[in-house]
Each structure stands twice: as structure tokens, then as C-alpha cells.
Coordinates of C-alpha atoms in Angstrom, one line a residue:
Chain A
M564 CA -33.5 11.1 3.9
A565 CA -35.4 8.9 6.4
G566 CA -32.6 6.4 6.1
L567 CA -30.0 8.8 7.3
P568 CA -29.8 7.8 11.0
R569 CA -29.8 4.1 10.1
F570 CA -27.1 4.7 7.5
L571 CA -25.0 6.7 10.0
A572 CA -25.5 4.0 12.7
G573 CA -24.3 1.4 10.2
R574 CA -21.2 3.4 9.3
L575 CA -20.5 4.1 12.9
I576 CA -20.5 0.4 13.8
K577 CA -18.2 -0.3 10.8
A578 CA -15.9 2.6 11.9
I579 CA -15.7 1.2 15.5
V580 CA -14.7 -2.2 14.2
I581 CA -12.0 -0.7 12.0
L582 CA -10.7 1.4 14.9
F583 CA -10.6 -1.6 17.1
A584 CA -8.6 -3.4 14.5
I585 CA -6.2 -0.5 14.3
V586 CA -5.8 -0.4 18.1
V587 CA -5.0 -4.2 17.9
I588 CA -2.4 -3.5 15.2
N589 CA -0.8 -0.8 17.3
F590 CA -0.7 -3.2 20.2
L591 CA 0.8 -6.0 18.1
L592 CA 3.4 -3.5 16.7
V593 CA 4.5 -2.6 20.2
H594 CA 5.0 -6.3 21.0
A595 CA 6.4 -7.4 17.7
A596 CA 9.1 -4.8 17.8
P597 CA 12.5 -5.9 18.7
G598 CA 13.2 -5.4 22.4
D599 CA 11.2 -4.8 25.5
P600 CA 7.7 -3.5 24.9
A601 CA 8.1 -1.1 27.8
M602 CA 11.2 0.3 26.1
V603 CA 9.4 0.6 22.8
M604 CA 6.7 2.6 24.5
A605 CA 9.2 4.8 26.3
G606 CA 11.2 5.5 23.2
E607 CA 14.6 4.4 22.0
A608 CA 16.1 1.8 24.3
G609 CA 18.4 3.3 27.0
A610 CA 17.0 6.8 26.6
A611 CA 14.2 6.5 29.2
D612 CA 14.9 6.5 32.9
P613 CA 14.2 3.1 34.6
K614 CA 11.5 4.6 36.9
F615 CA 9.4 5.6 34.0
V616 CA 9.9 2.2 32.3
E617 CA 8.9 0.5 35.5
Q618 CA 5.8 2.7 35.7
L619 CA 4.8 1.8 32.1
R620 CA 5.3 -1.9 32.9
Q621 CA 2.8 -1.7 35.8
Q622 CA 0.4 0.6 34.0
F623 CA 0.1 -1.8 31.0
G624 CA 0.5 -4.9 33.1
L625 CA 3.4 -6.0 30.8
D626 CA 4.0 -9.1 33.0
R627 CA 0.4 -10.3 32.5
P628 CA -0.8 -12.7 29.8
L629 CA -0.9 -11.1 26.3
L630 CA -4.7 -11.0 26.0
E631 CA -5.0 -9.3 29.4
Q632 CA -2.5 -6.8 28.2
L633 CA -4.5 -6.2 25.0
A634 CA -7.6 -5.5 27.1
T635 CA -5.7 -3.0 29.3
Y636 CA -4.3 -1.4 26.2
V637 CA -7.8 -1.1 24.5
S638 CA -9.3 0.3 27.7
H639 CA -6.6 3.0 27.8
V640 CA -7.2 4.0 24.2
A641 CA -10.9 4.0 24.7
T642 CA -10.6 6.5 27.5
G643 CA -8.5 8.7 25.3
D644 CA -5.2 7.7 26.8
L645 CA -2.8 7.3 24.0
G646 CA 0.2 7.1 26.3
F647 CA 2.8 9.6 27.4
S648 CA 5.7 10.9 25.3
Y649 CA 8.7 10.6 27.5
R650 CA 10.7 12.7 25.0
Q651 CA 8.3 15.6 24.9
Q652 CA 7.2 15.3 28.6
Q653 CA 3.6 15.6 27.5
S654 CA 0.7 13.2 27.0
V655 CA 0.4 12.0 23.4
W656 CA -3.2 13.1 23.2
D657 CA -2.3 16.7 24.1
L658 CA 0.5 16.7 21.5
L659 CA -1.8 15.4 18.8
L660 CA -4.6 17.9 19.6
A661 CA -2.1 20.8 19.5
R662 CA -1.0 19.8 16.0
L663 CA -4.3 18.7 14.5
P664 CA -5.6 22.1 13.4
A665 CA -2.6 23.0 11.3
T666 CA -2.8 19.6 9.5
L667 CA -6.5 19.9 8.9
V668 CA -6.1 23.4 7.4
L669 CA -3.3 22.0 5.1
T670 CA -5.0 18.8 4.0
L671 CA -8.4 20.3 3.5
T672 CA -7.0 23.1 1.3
A673 CA -5.0 20.6 -0.6
F674 CA -8.0 18.3 -1.0
V675 CA -10.3 21.0 -2.3
F676 CA -7.7 22.3 -4.7
A677 CA -7.0 18.8 -6.0
L678 CA -10.6 18.0 -6.5
V679 CA -11.7 21.2 -8.1
V680 CA -8.7 21.7 -10.4
G681 CA -8.5 18.0 -11.1
I682 CA -12.2 17.8 -12.2
V683 CA -11.9 21.0 -14.3
L684 CA -8.7 19.8 -16.0
G685 CA -10.1 16.3 -16.6
T686 CA -13.3 17.8 -18.1
L687 CA -11.3 20.1 -20.4
A688 CA -9.2 17.2 -21.5
A689 CA -12.2 15.0 -22.2
V690 CA -14.3 17.6 -24.0
R691 CA -11.4 18.2 -26.3
A692 CA -10.2 14.6 -26.4
G693 CA -7.3 14.3 -28.9
S694 CA -6.5 18.0 -29.0
V695 CA -3.2 19.7 -27.9
S696 CA -4.7 20.7 -24.6
D697 CA -5.8 17.1 -24.0
S698 CA -2.3 15.9 -24.6
A699 CA -0.8 18.6 -22.4
I700 CA -3.1 17.7 -19.5
T701 CA -2.3 14.0 -19.9
V702 CA 1.5 14.7 -19.9
L703 CA 1.0 17.0 -16.9
A704 CA -0.8 14.2 -15.0
L705 CA 1.9 11.7 -16.0
L706 CA 4.6 14.0 -14.6
A707 CA 2.7 14.7 -11.4
Y708 CA 2.2 11.0 -10.9
A709 CA 5.9 10.4 -11.1
T710 CA 7.3 13.2 -9.1
P711 CA 8.2 12.8 -5.4
I712 CA 6.1 15.4 -3.7
Y713 CA 8.8 16.4 -1.2
W714 CA 11.1 17.2 -4.1
V715 CA 8.4 19.3 -5.9
G716 CA 8.0 21.1 -2.6
L717 CA 11.7 21.9 -2.4
M718 CA 11.8 23.0 -6.1
L719 CA 8.8 25.3 -5.7
M720 CA 10.3 26.7 -2.6
L721 CA 13.5 27.3 -4.5
L722 CA 11.7 29.1 -7.3
F723 CA 9.0 31.1 -5.5
S724 CA 10.6 31.8 -2.1
V725 CA 14.4 31.8 -2.7
Q726 CA 14.6 33.1 -6.3
L727 CA 11.5 35.2 -6.8
G728 CA 10.9 36.0 -3.1
W729 CA 7.1 36.0 -3.6
L730 CA 6.1 33.6 -0.9
P731 CA 7.5 32.7 2.5
A732 CA 9.6 29.5 2.5
F733 CA 8.4 27.9 5.7
G734 CA 6.3 28.0 8.8
Y735 CA 2.7 28.6 9.5
E736 CA 2.8 32.4 9.9
T737 CA 5.3 35.2 10.2
V738 CA 7.0 34.7 13.6
G739 CA 6.8 37.9 15.7
G740 CA 4.7 39.5 13.0
G741 CA 2.2 40.7 15.6
L742 CA -0.6 40.3 13.0
S743 CA -4.2 39.8 13.9
G744 CA -7.6 39.3 12.3
F745 CA -7.7 39.6 8.5
A746 CA -4.1 40.5 8.1
R747 CA -3.1 37.3 10.0
M748 CA -5.4 35.2 7.8
I749 CA -3.7 36.6 4.7
D750 CA -0.3 35.9 6.3
I751 CA -1.3 32.3 7.0
G752 CA -2.7 32.0 3.5
E753 CA 0.6 33.0 2.0
H754 CA 2.4 30.4 4.1
L755 CA -0.2 27.8 3.2
L756 CA -0.1 28.3 -0.6
L757 CA 3.0 26.4 -1.5
P758 CA 2.5 23.4 0.8
A759 CA -1.1 23.0 -0.1
L760 CA -0.4 23.2 -3.8
T761 CA 2.4 20.7 -3.5
L762 CA 0.4 18.3 -1.4
G763 CA -2.6 18.5 -3.7
M764 CA -0.8 18.2 -7.0
F765 CA -0.5 14.4 -7.1
Y766 CA -4.1 13.9 -6.3
M767 CA -5.1 16.6 -8.8
A768 CA -3.4 14.5 -11.4
V769 CA -5.3 11.4 -10.2
Y770 CA -8.6 13.1 -10.3
A771 CA -7.9 14.7 -13.7
R772 CA -7.2 11.4 -15.2
M773 CA -10.2 9.7 -13.6
T774 CA -12.5 12.5 -14.6
R775 CA -11.3 12.3 -18.2
A776 CA -11.7 8.6 -18.4
S777 CA -15.1 8.7 -16.7
I778 CA -16.4 11.4 -19.0
L779 CA -15.3 9.6 -22.1
E780 CA -17.2 6.6 -20.9
V781 CA -20.4 8.4 -20.0
R782 CA -20.7 10.7 -22.9
D783 CA -21.8 8.0 -25.4
M784 CA -24.5 6.7 -23.1
D785 CA -28.2 6.9 -24.2
F786 CA -29.3 9.5 -21.7
V787 CA -26.7 11.9 -23.1
K788 CA -27.9 11.3 -26.6
T789 CA -31.4 12.0 -25.4
A790 CA -30.3 15.2 -23.8
R791 CA -28.6 16.3 -27.0
A792 CA -31.7 15.3 -29.0
K793 CA -33.8 17.5 -26.8
G794 CA -31.7 20.3 -28.1
L795 CA -29.8 21.2 -25.0
S796 CA -26.8 23.3 -25.5
H797 CA -23.4 21.6 -25.6
G798 CA -22.4 23.2 -22.3
A799 CA -25.6 22.2 -20.5
V800 CA -25.2 18.6 -21.7
V801 CA -21.6 18.4 -20.4
V802 CA -22.2 20.0 -17.1
R803 CA -25.7 18.8 -16.2
H804 CA -25.7 15.3 -17.6
V805 CA -22.3 14.1 -18.4
L806 CA -20.3 15.6 -15.6
R807 CA -22.8 14.9 -12.9
N808 CA -22.7 11.2 -13.7
A809 CA -19.0 11.0 -14.5
I810 CA -18.0 12.6 -11.3
L811 CA -19.4 9.8 -9.1
P812 CA -16.5 7.4 -9.3
V813 CA -14.1 10.4 -8.8
I814 CA -15.8 11.3 -5.6
T815 CA -15.6 7.7 -4.4
V816 CA -11.9 7.5 -5.0
A817 CA -11.3 11.0 -3.7
G818 CA -13.0 10.0 -0.4
V819 CA -10.8 6.9 0.0
Q820 CA -7.7 8.9 -0.8
A821 CA -8.5 12.0 1.2
G822 CA -7.3 10.4 4.3
H823 CA -4.1 9.4 2.6
L824 CA -3.3 13.1 2.2
I825 CA -2.2 12.8 5.8
G826 CA 0.5 10.5 4.8
G827 CA 1.7 13.0 2.2
S828 CA 1.5 15.7 4.8
I829 CA 4.3 14.0 6.7
L830 CA 6.6 14.8 3.8
I831 CA 5.2 18.3 3.0
E832 CA 5.2 19.5 6.6
T833 CA 8.8 18.3 6.9
V834 CA 9.8 20.3 3.8
F835 CA 7.9 23.5 4.7
A836 CA 8.2 23.3 8.5
W837 CA 4.5 23.3 8.8
P838 CA 3.6 22.8 12.5
G839 CA 1.1 19.9 12.1
L840 CA 0.9 16.2 12.7
G841 CA 3.2 15.4 9.8
R842 CA 6.0 17.5 11.3
L843 CA 5.3 15.9 14.6
A844 CA 5.6 12.5 12.9
F845 CA 9.0 13.5 11.5
E846 CA 10.2 14.6 14.8
A847 CA 9.0 11.4 16.4
V848 CA 10.9 9.4 13.7
L849 CA 14.1 11.3 14.5
Q850 CA 13.7 10.7 18.2
R851 CA 12.3 7.2 17.8
D852 CA 9.3 8.3 19.9
Y853 CA 7.1 5.3 19.2
Q854 CA 4.2 6.3 21.4
V855 CA 3.7 9.5 19.4
L856 CA 4.1 7.7 16.1
L857 CA 1.5 5.1 17.0
G858 CA -0.8 8.0 18.2
I859 CA -0.4 9.7 14.8
F860 CA -1.2 6.4 13.1
F861 CA -4.4 6.1 15.2
I862 CA -5.6 9.6 14.7
S863 CA -4.9 9.6 11.0
S864 CA -6.9 6.4 10.7
V865 CA -9.8 8.2 12.5
M866 CA -9.5 11.0 10.0
V867 CA -9.6 8.5 7.1
I868 CA -12.8 7.0 8.5
V869 CA -14.4 10.4 9.0
F870 CA -13.5 11.4 5.5
N871 CA -15.0 8.2 4.1
I872 CA -18.3 8.7 5.9
L873 CA -18.4 12.3 4.6
T874 CA -17.8 11.2 1.1
D875 CA -20.7 8.7 1.3
L876 CA -22.9 11.6 2.4
I877 CA -21.7 13.9 -0.4
Y878 CA -22.1 11.0 -2.9
S879 CA -25.7 10.6 -1.9
L880 CA -26.3 14.4 -2.5
V881 CA -24.8 14.3 -5.9
D882 CA -26.5 11.1 -7.0
P883 CA -30.1 11.0 -5.9
R884 CA -30.4 7.3 -7.0
I885 CA -28.3 6.3 -4.0
D886 CA -30.4 5.3 -1.1
L887 CA -28.6 5.7 2.1
A888 CA -30.7 3.1 3.9
R889 CA -29.6 0.4 1.6
Chain B
M715 CA 4.5 -15.2 -33.4
Q716 CA 2.9 -14.2 -30.1
S717 CA 6.0 -12.2 -29.0
M718 CA 6.0 -10.4 -32.4
N719 CA 2.4 -9.3 -31.8
F720 CA 3.3 -8.3 -28.3
W721 CA 6.2 -6.1 -29.4
R722 CA 4.1 -4.5 -32.2
A723 CA 1.4 -3.7 -29.7
Y724 CA 3.8 -2.4 -27.2
A725 CA 5.8 -0.3 -29.7
R726 CA 2.7 1.4 -30.9
N727 CA 2.7 3.3 -27.6
K728 CA 5.4 5.8 -28.1
G729 CA 5.5 6.7 -24.4
A730 CA 6.1 3.1 -23.5
V731 CA 9.1 2.9 -25.8
I732 CA 10.6 6.1 -24.3
G733 CA 9.9 4.6 -20.8
L734 CA 11.8 1.4 -21.8
L735 CA 14.8 3.5 -23.0
I736 CA 14.9 5.5 -19.8
M737 CA 14.6 2.3 -17.8
A738 CA 17.5 0.7 -19.7
V739 CA 19.7 3.6 -18.8
V740 CA 18.8 3.4 -15.1
V741 CA 19.3 -0.4 -15.1
V742 CA 22.7 0.0 -16.8
L743 CA 23.7 2.7 -14.4
G744 CA 22.7 0.6 -11.4
L745 CA 24.4 -2.5 -12.7
F746 CA 27.7 -0.9 -13.5
A747 CA 27.8 1.7 -10.7
P748 CA 30.7 0.0 -9.0
L749 CA 32.6 0.0 -12.2
I750 CA 31.8 3.6 -13.2
Y751 CA 32.4 4.9 -9.7
P752 CA 34.6 2.4 -7.9
E753 CA 34.9 4.5 -4.7
S754 CA 32.1 4.2 -2.2
P755 CA 29.4 6.9 -2.7
W756 CA 29.9 7.7 1.0
D757 CA 33.6 8.7 0.4
M758 CA 34.5 12.3 0.4
V759 CA 36.3 12.5 -3.0
N760 CA 36.3 16.2 -3.7
A761 CA 35.9 19.6 -2.1
P762 CA 32.4 20.1 -0.6
F763 CA 29.8 22.4 -2.2
L764 CA 31.2 22.0 -5.7
G765 CA 28.6 23.0 -8.4
P766 CA 27.9 20.9 -11.4
M767 CA 30.8 20.7 -13.9
E768 CA 33.1 22.3 -11.4
E769 CA 36.6 20.7 -10.9
G770 CA 35.8 17.6 -12.9
S771 CA 32.7 16.8 -10.9
L772 CA 29.9 16.1 -13.3
L773 CA 26.9 16.9 -11.1
G774 CA 28.8 18.6 -8.2
T775 CA 29.4 17.4 -4.7
D776 CA 27.4 17.5 -1.5
T777 CA 28.0 19.2 1.9
L778 CA 30.7 16.7 2.7
G779 CA 32.4 16.5 -0.7
R780 CA 30.7 13.3 -1.8
D781 CA 30.1 13.0 -5.5
I782 CA 26.4 13.5 -6.5
A783 CA 26.7 11.6 -9.8
S784 CA 28.3 8.6 -8.0
G785 CA 25.5 8.7 -5.4
I786 CA 22.9 8.7 -8.1
A787 CA 24.5 5.7 -9.9
H788 CA 24.7 3.7 -6.7
G789 CA 21.3 4.9 -5.6
A790 CA 19.8 3.4 -8.7
R791 CA 20.7 -0.1 -7.3
V792 CA 18.8 0.5 -4.1
S793 CA 15.7 2.0 -5.8
L794 CA 15.4 -0.8 -8.3
L795 CA 16.2 -3.6 -5.9
I796 CA 13.7 -2.4 -3.3
G797 CA 11.1 -1.5 -5.9
L798 CA 11.3 -5.0 -7.4
T799 CA 11.6 -7.1 -4.3
S800 CA 8.8 -5.3 -2.4
T801 CA 6.5 -5.7 -5.4
A802 CA 7.4 -9.4 -5.6
V803 CA 6.5 -9.8 -1.9
A804 CA 3.3 -7.8 -2.4
L805 CA 2.4 -10.0 -5.3
V806 CA 2.8 -13.2 -3.3
I807 CA 0.6 -11.8 -0.5
G808 CA -2.0 -10.3 -2.8
V809 CA -2.3 -13.1 -5.2
T810 CA -2.5 -15.7 -2.5
L811 CA -5.2 -13.9 -0.6
G812 CA -7.1 -12.9 -3.7
A813 CA -6.9 -16.4 -5.2
L814 CA -8.2 -18.0 -2.1
A815 CA -11.0 -15.5 -1.8
G816 CA -12.0 -15.7 -5.5
F817 CA -11.6 -19.5 -5.7
F818 CA -13.4 -20.6 -2.6
G819 CA -15.9 -17.7 -2.3
G820 CA -18.4 -17.8 0.7
W821 CA -17.0 -17.1 4.1
V822 CA -13.4 -17.3 3.0
D823 CA -14.1 -14.6 0.5
D824 CA -16.0 -12.5 3.1
T825 CA -13.3 -12.7 5.7
L826 CA -10.4 -12.1 3.3
M827 CA -12.2 -9.1 1.7
R828 CA -12.9 -7.5 5.1
F829 CA -9.3 -7.9 5.9
T830 CA -8.3 -6.3 2.6
E831 CA -10.7 -3.5 3.2
L832 CA -9.1 -2.8 6.5
F833 CA -5.7 -2.5 4.9
Q834 CA -7.1 -0.2 2.3
T835 CA -8.6 2.1 4.9
I836 CA -5.4 2.4 6.9
P837 CA -3.4 5.5 5.8
N838 CA -0.7 3.5 4.1
F839 CA 2.3 5.9 4.1
V840 CA 1.8 6.5 7.9
L841 CA 1.8 2.7 8.4
T842 CA 5.0 2.3 6.4
V843 CA 6.7 5.0 8.4
V844 CA 5.5 3.4 11.7
L845 CA 6.6 -0.1 10.6
V846 CA 10.1 0.9 9.4
A847 CA 10.7 3.1 12.5
I848 CA 9.7 0.5 14.9
F849 CA 11.5 -2.4 13.2
T850 CA 14.5 -0.2 12.6
P851 CA 15.4 0.7 9.0
S852 CA 17.0 -2.0 6.9
Q853 CA 16.5 -3.4 3.5
G854 CA 14.4 -6.1 4.9
S855 CA 12.1 -4.0 7.0
I856 CA 11.6 -1.4 4.2
V857 CA 10.7 -4.1 1.7
L858 CA 8.2 -5.7 4.1
A859 CA 6.7 -2.4 5.1
I860 CA 6.2 -1.4 1.5
A861 CA 4.7 -4.8 0.6
I862 CA 2.4 -4.7 3.6
V863 CA 0.7 -1.5 2.4
S864 CA 0.8 -2.4 -1.3
W865 CA -0.8 -5.8 -1.7
P866 CA -4.6 -4.9 -1.4
P867 CA -5.2 -3.8 -5.0
L868 CA -3.4 -6.9 -6.2
A869 CA -5.6 -9.1 -4.0
R870 CA -8.7 -7.5 -5.4
L871 CA -7.5 -7.9 -8.9
A872 CA -6.6 -11.6 -8.4
R873 CA -9.9 -12.2 -6.7
A874 CA -11.9 -10.7 -9.6
E875 CA -9.9 -12.8 -12.1
F876 CA -10.3 -16.0 -10.1
M877 CA -14.0 -15.5 -9.7
A878 CA -14.5 -14.9 -13.4
L879 CA -12.3 -17.8 -14.5
R880 CA -13.7 -20.3 -11.9
S881 CA -17.0 -20.6 -13.7
R882 CA -15.3 -21.0 -17.1
E883 CA -15.6 -24.4 -18.8
F884 CA -12.0 -25.4 -18.7
V885 CA -11.9 -24.9 -15.0
Q886 CA -15.2 -26.7 -14.5
A887 CA -13.7 -29.6 -16.5
A888 CA -10.7 -29.7 -14.3
I889 CA -12.9 -29.8 -11.2
T890 CA -15.0 -32.7 -12.6
T891 CA -12.0 -34.7 -13.5
G892 CA -11.1 -34.5 -9.8
Q893 CA -7.9 -32.4 -10.0
S894 CA -6.8 -31.0 -6.7
N895 CA -7.6 -27.4 -5.8
A896 CA -3.9 -26.6 -5.8
T897 CA -3.5 -27.9 -9.3
I898 CA -6.5 -26.0 -10.5
I899 CA -5.3 -22.8 -8.9
F900 CA -1.7 -23.0 -10.1
R901 CA -2.0 -24.8 -13.4
E902 CA -5.4 -23.7 -14.8
I903 CA -6.4 -20.3 -13.4
L904 CA -3.2 -18.5 -12.4
P905 CA -1.6 -18.7 -15.9
N906 CA -4.7 -17.3 -17.4
S907 CA -4.9 -14.4 -15.0
L908 CA -1.4 -13.2 -15.4
S909 CA -1.7 -10.3 -17.8
P910 CA -3.7 -7.9 -15.6
L911 CA -1.4 -8.9 -12.7
I912 CA 1.7 -8.1 -14.7
V913 CA 0.3 -4.7 -15.7
S914 CA -0.6 -3.8 -12.1
S915 CA 2.7 -5.0 -10.7
S916 CA 4.7 -3.0 -13.2
L917 CA 2.8 0.1 -12.0
M918 CA 3.4 -1.0 -8.4
V919 CA 7.1 -1.0 -8.9
A920 CA 6.8 2.7 -9.6
T921 CA 4.9 3.3 -6.4
A922 CA 7.3 1.2 -4.4
V923 CA 10.3 3.3 -5.8
L924 CA 8.5 6.5 -4.7
L925 CA 7.7 5.0 -1.3
E926 CA 11.3 3.9 -0.7
S927 CA 12.5 7.4 -1.7
S928 CA 10.0 9.0 0.7
L929 CA 11.2 6.8 3.5
S930 CA 14.8 7.6 2.9
F931 CA 14.0 11.3 2.6
L932 CA 12.6 11.1 6.2
G933 CA 15.8 9.4 7.3
L934 CA 14.2 5.9 7.3
G935 CA 16.3 4.4 4.5
D936 CA 18.7 1.6 4.8
P937 CA 21.6 3.4 6.6
N938 CA 24.2 1.3 4.7
A939 CA 23.0 2.1 1.2
M940 CA 23.2 5.4 -0.7
S941 CA 19.7 6.2 -2.0
W942 CA 18.1 9.0 -3.9
G943 CA 15.6 9.9 -1.3
Y944 CA 18.4 10.2 1.3
M945 CA 20.3 12.5 -0.9
V946 CA 17.4 14.9 -1.3
G947 CA 16.7 14.7 2.4
A948 CA 20.2 15.4 3.4
A949 CA 20.4 18.4 1.0
R950 CA 17.1 19.8 2.1
T951 CA 18.6 22.2 4.7
V952 CA 21.1 23.7 2.3
I953 CA 18.7 24.2 -0.7
R954 CA 19.4 28.0 -0.6
Q955 CA 23.1 27.6 -1.2
A956 CA 23.2 24.4 -3.2
W957 CA 20.2 23.5 -5.4
W958 CA 22.0 20.8 -7.3
M959 CA 22.4 18.5 -4.3
S960 CA 18.6 17.9 -4.2
F961 CA 17.8 18.7 -7.8
F962 CA 19.6 15.8 -9.5
P963 CA 18.7 12.9 -7.2
G964 CA 15.0 14.1 -7.3
L965 CA 15.2 14.2 -11.1
A966 CA 16.5 10.6 -11.1
I967 CA 13.5 9.5 -9.0
L968 CA 11.1 11.4 -11.3
L969 CA 12.6 9.9 -14.5
T970 CA 12.7 6.3 -13.1
V971 CA 9.1 6.5 -11.8
L972 CA 7.9 8.1 -15.0
A973 CA 9.6 5.3 -17.0
L974 CA 8.0 2.6 -14.9
N975 CA 4.6 4.1 -15.3
L976 CA 5.0 4.5 -19.1
I977 CA 6.2 0.8 -19.3
G978 CA 3.1 -0.2 -17.3
E979 CA 0.8 1.6 -19.8
G980 CA 2.6 0.0 -22.7
L981 CA 2.2 -3.5 -21.1
N982 CA -1.5 -2.7 -20.6
D983 CA -1.9 -1.9 -24.3
A984 CA 0.0 -5.0 -25.3
L985 CA -1.5 -7.5 -22.9
N986 CA -5.0 -6.2 -22.4
P987 CA -5.9 -4.9 -25.9
R988 CA -9.6 -4.9 -25.2
V989 CA -9.5 -2.5 -22.3
A990 CA -6.6 -0.5 -23.6
R991 CA -7.1 2.9 -25.2
K992 CA -10.0 3.8 -22.9
G993 CA -7.8 5.6 -20.6
K994 CA -6.7 4.2 -17.3
A995 CA -8.8 4.8 -14.3

């Protein structure tokens, strides 16, 4: 693990480059949008008061040359200033921070669910390749691939909340429930179940299919034959030799896609009124609050990058052949 | 002879045949929507909140008395049109960049691949939402936004194909006979790298249809065209009273995307027989 600091430094530099590129994209979007950049920053044209627009114009030097404006913009972002939401009368950064925890809870639960269930289902399908359960899992994956998640969310809500009354339909916790400690956690968990399941389902299908394909590829390799020849039990061969190697590509893809869960959470949080970044994005879309939207774009990019670095670390733990210092 | 083989290979995949049948229905529905339902899908043609099969309304009506079945038929046009055009635009961007990277290699390849990586890192649905919101929702902005987030896999694929084919003898021969780069790219390499590109783009149409429906669900659809995602989004708040308003449009999306995915797999079996049957990853 001597290479760890160097590895992290390398990844950090890469992350900074990507973040810089994203800030530039944000900047370009503000300027490429139809209409006055100051108006774009303030929100839908005509909605902001002229004083505020004038203030924006000065703050970002919108009458200066484009490159100078970019430098101003970057320095603002670098100091944590993502702008001010005129609509919500709050700094974008504060808005994002307030919503971040709920989204993290939702996306991480969905991610763990998708990964664990996906790998288990994929393994089952591969071990019994060609059987009924294999076909069932394949069909399930095909359906999950094709279903719009917001629609699944609505249908699950209809079934479990409206018809059966088992789970709460929306929100983060029972409003005015006055719960605390463990009871509150259970309450949040009940609220979390449907959104997390819905959000994770698509990715579960992706990981199940990948695991299946990957296992089918690995299981005929020489080292597996050796393991069998040594007389290891079937289960031991599958778990310790086949799965451990087959899981590597799944982890890589999962890391890349984990950040994309945030995109899905825009839809899921809208359906279930989950008070996170996704819901904030939906509100910002309705109000044409571009500063907030660009802020969400920025922070979700940061999350993707963090996820990617974490995946690389996990990858190195699962596969000791990987040298981080490489 | 060739097409016979193609169809035989395609038809061996039962799912792919089912996909083609579903797709045929959707296409017919989309093409003839103005004939089957001459009134605009925005018109209030019946009492609101009619359930399926009530008062001559096949799938019921929505909160304003607009016909759900008519909306689905007209929505098929939007879904297919945007799915196809955005994939076409993504193909042009992706194949161009991938071809340049794979053909020229070196710094061209390095630069273009870093650029592609950047776009693969960006959370793509968030970017689509931001793009469409800022450039105001219209068919053009939706198509562009979907294309902008969809091209990277196609670029990678085209690059891999171009790199592999570039060293092959027929391409080397073309180079030595002094043919221009453009001729070599378009006449020699591109036709030989088409099959994997066709398979990927057929799957991409499915993703594009889903993306478009998600945008319309959020209220970022083309405001002048009835679309499935819009219908689900508009019915979201009345789901307790009227399940059919969101159920049927969602089912239409599900079936269409499923059909497109099945067709993609069938094409994969038929066009890439060597890699087929190993399971798609």
C-alpha cells in the first residue's frame, strides 16, 4: 500500500482537471443560453428585479471580455460561491448542503441494494445457466432495463401505499410524528424503502446481467479447473475463485454508474417527494432557477468523481493484483 | 443470399421477433395516429376522470377529459421521432470523433479520448435536464441534449473498430496507393465497421426514448407535442383517484423500450455471430 498517497495524488489532479472542465461547461452554458447572461443567472427573464440583475452584472463583470469573465467565474466557484438563488432568497451552496444528506442516504441505499442483489441474482443465473430461474432472472433484467423508473415508482406507490397501505407514499419522515432515536430511524427507513428500491432496480438489472456474463466467461478458465481439480467444493470454487474474479468488471461499471444514480434521483425524489437534491432540481426546473440547476450539476459531478475514486480503492482491495502506484 | 442468412439468424432469437412485432404496432400507431384520432390529443373530447372502457373511451380520459388512447397514439410519434433523430445525431458526433481518434492515433487520439472520458464522467441525466431547461424545451433542444450525453459509447466503439481495421491489409493497400484519408475512412473502413455500430445505435434508440420520456415527465418535453412522459407526469398527482392515467402511457414506454432492446439483441445475434450468445455485458 506504499503507492496509496501517490495514487490518490494522481486521482486528485485528474479530479481537479475534470472539475475545472465542468466549471467551464457551466460558464459556457450561462453564456450560450438565449438571452442576457445576467438574466440567466437570476432566473427566468423578467422575474428578477433590476437591482439584483445589475448587481450580478457587476459581480461577474459581465461587461468585461469573455476570458476575464471566465476567470471571475472560476474564482467564485473555487471559493465555494455557486451563486445566489433569487427565487429562494438563499445562497445556492446553502441550498445544496441542506439537501445533500437526504440524497446521499437515498442513493447509497439504492446503490448497495443494486450491487448486492444484482450480484446475487447474476450469480444464481450463471450457476444455473439455462434453467428456469436463469430465464426468469434474464426476463426480469430485460423488464427492469426497459421500465421508466419514475413510472415503476408510481406503480409501487399505488400498490404498497395506496392499495395495501403498508408503506408511506411520500416524504422523508412522518411530519409531526415527534419521533426520535431508534423509532425515528425506523420511520425514515419505512419512507426510504420504496424510493431506494425503485432507484436501485435498474442498476440491479445491469449488475445482474454483467455478473452473469462475467461468470460464464471466467468459469471455464484454467485456474478454475485447477481449483476444481484440487477437490474444492462447488460452492467454494464459485465464491472464492469464480466470483472474486468475475466481480471485477462489475465493480468498475458500478463505480462509473454510481454517480449516475443522482440523475435517477431527480425522477425518484420527484415521485416520492423526497427532500433531496433531485427534488431541488425539479423545483429549480419548474422555476427556471438556473443558478440552482448549475449548482446541482456541479455538485453531482463532484459526487461522481468521489464515487470513482472510491471504486478504484475498493477494486484494489478485491483484486490484489492491482498496483495502485501504477 | 446474405439477407436470407441475416433473417434466419435474426429469427432464431424469439425475443427479437417479438420485439419486431411490438415495434411494428408502435410504428403503425404513430404513423396513423392522425387518422385513428383525428382530433388533437389536447382536445377535451369527453368527461374528465372516465375510467377505461367507460362511455366509449377505450383507455379512459385524463383530468381535463382528454382521451388517453389518443394521447398514446400521438405520443408514439414524438417518442419514435426523438429517439431516432437524437440517435442519428449521436452517431454523427460519436463516429466522427471515434473515427478521427482511431484513424490518426497519437495526440489526436489522446485529446479526443480525454474529451470522451470527460463526457462519460459527467452525470448525463443531470446534464440533459440542465441543457433542456436552459435552452428552453423544444424538439431541437431535446434531441441535441440527448445526443450530447449519448455519443461517448459510440465514439469508443468506432475508435476501437477503426484502430483494428487500420492495420488490416486492405487499408494498408489503400494507403500505399495514395488514396486520401477521407476516401479511406469513408470507403474502406466505415463500411466494414458498420455492424457493431448498428447494434449499439439500435440499443441507443431505446435509451433515447427513455430519456425523452423522463424529460417530459419533469415538464421538460416539447410543449407542443403530446408525449408519454408528459402524460405520466401530469397524472402523477391524481394517482390515488385515477391509476389509468399514468398506467397506460407508462406501459407504452415500457413496451416500446423493451421492443427496441429485443431488436438490438436480435441484430447483435444476426450481425455479430461470433460474439453473440455469450450474453451482453
